[in-house]
Short mmCIF file of C-alpha atoms in Angstrom, two decimals:
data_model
loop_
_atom_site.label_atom_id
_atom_site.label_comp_id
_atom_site.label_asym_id
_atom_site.label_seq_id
_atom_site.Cartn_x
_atom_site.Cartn_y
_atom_site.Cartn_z
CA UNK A 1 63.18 160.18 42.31
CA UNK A 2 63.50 163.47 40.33
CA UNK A 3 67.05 163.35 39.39
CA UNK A 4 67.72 167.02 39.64
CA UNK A 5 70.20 167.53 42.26
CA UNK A 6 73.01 164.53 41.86
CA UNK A 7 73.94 165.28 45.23
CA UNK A 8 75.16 161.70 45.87
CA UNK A 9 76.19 161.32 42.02
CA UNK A 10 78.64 164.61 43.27
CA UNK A 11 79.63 162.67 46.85
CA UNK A 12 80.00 159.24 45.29
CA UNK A 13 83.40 160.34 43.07
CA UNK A 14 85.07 161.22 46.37
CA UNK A 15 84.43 157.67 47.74
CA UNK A 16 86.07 156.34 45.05
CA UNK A 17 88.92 157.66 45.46
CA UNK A 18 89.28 157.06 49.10
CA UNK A 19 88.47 153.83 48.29
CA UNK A 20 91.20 153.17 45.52
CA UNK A 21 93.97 155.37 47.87
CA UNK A 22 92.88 152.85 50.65
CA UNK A 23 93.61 150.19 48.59
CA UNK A 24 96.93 150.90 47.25
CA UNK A 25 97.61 151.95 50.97
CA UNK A 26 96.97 148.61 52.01
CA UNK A 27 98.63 147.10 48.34
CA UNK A 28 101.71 148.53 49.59
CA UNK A 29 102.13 147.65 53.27
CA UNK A 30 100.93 144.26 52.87
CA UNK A 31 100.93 142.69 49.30
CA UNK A 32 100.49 139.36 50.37
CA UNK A 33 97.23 139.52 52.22
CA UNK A 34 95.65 141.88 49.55
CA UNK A 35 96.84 139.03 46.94
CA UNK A 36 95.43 136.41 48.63
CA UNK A 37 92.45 138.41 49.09
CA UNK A 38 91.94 139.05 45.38
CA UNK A 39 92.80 135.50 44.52
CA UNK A 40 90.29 134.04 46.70
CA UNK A 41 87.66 136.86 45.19
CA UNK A 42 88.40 136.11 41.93
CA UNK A 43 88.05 132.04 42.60
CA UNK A 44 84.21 132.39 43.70
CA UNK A 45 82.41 132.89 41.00
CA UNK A 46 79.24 133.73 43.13
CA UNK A 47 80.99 136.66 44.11
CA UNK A 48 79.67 139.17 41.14
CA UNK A 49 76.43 137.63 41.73
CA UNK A 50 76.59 138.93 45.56
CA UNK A 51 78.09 142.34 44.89
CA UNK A 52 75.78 142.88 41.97
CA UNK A 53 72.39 141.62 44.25
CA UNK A 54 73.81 143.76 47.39
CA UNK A 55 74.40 146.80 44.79
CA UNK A 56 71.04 146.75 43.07
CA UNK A 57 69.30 146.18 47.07
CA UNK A 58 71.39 149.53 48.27
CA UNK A 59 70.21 151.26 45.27
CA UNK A 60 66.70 150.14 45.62
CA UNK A 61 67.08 151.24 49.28
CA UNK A 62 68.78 154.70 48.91
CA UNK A 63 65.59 155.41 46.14
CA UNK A 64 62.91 154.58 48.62
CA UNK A 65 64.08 156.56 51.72
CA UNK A 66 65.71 159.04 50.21
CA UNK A 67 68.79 158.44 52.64
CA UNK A 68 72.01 156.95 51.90
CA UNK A 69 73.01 154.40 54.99
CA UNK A 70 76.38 155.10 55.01
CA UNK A 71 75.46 158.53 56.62
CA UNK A 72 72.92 158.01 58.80
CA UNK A 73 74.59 158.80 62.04
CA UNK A 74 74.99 162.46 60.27
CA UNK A 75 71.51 162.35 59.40
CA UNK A 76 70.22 161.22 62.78
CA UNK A 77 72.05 164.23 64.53
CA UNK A 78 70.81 166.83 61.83
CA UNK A 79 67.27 165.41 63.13
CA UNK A 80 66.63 164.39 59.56
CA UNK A 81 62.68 162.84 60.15
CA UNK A 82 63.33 159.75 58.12
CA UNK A 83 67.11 159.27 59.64
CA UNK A 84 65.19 156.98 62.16
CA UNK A 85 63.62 154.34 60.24
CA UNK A 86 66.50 154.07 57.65
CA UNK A 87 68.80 153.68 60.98
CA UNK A 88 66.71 150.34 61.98
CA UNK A 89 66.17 149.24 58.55
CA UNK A 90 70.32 149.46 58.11
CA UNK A 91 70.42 147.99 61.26
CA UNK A 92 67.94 144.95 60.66
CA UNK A 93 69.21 144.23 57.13
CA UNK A 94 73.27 144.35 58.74
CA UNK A 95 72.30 141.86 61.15
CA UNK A 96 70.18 139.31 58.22
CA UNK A 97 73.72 139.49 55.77
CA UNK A 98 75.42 138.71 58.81
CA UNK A 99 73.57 135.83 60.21
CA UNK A 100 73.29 134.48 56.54
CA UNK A 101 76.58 135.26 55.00
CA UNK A 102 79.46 132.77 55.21
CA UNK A 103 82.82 134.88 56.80
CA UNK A 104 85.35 135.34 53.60
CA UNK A 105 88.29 134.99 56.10
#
């Protein structure tokens, strides 16, 4: 990894802030569901150990294939050579969390 571009370090701002207008979207139309949500969060204390283990696998992902998963269908249709194999590799490790993780509803 060269670090000269940033190109994701320039996309990664804007999905923050989708993320935190999403948020207080959802804050607002239904309080008591994101409360609970946060509550039961903030009660596990495994949870920063999950987020912080499926942050540091993404990362370790997106700096081997060059690719970030969360556009891969964009990638795929730009006929991006390594689109494939990161599709099946986002594919294969979806389907592991999900067969392994317990639901958090």
């Amino acid at each position: 990894m060269s670090l000269s571009q940033f190109t994701m370090m320039k996309v990664f701002p804007a999905a923050l802030g989708t993320s935190v207008v999403s948020k207080a979207i959802f804050h607002a139309l239904r309080p008591n569901d994101f409360e609970a949500i946060q509550r039961k969060r903030a009660a596990d204390p495994s949870h920063a150990v999950v987020l912080a283990t499926g942050g540091l696998l993404l990362g370790i992902g997106m700096d081997i294939s060059g690719l970030c998963p969360g556009s891969v269908y964009v990638q795929l249709g730009a006929g991006i050579p390594t689109a494939l194999p990161v599709f099946w590799g986002v594919l294969a490790g979806s389907l592991l969390a999900t067969a392994l993780a317990k639901p958090m509803v």
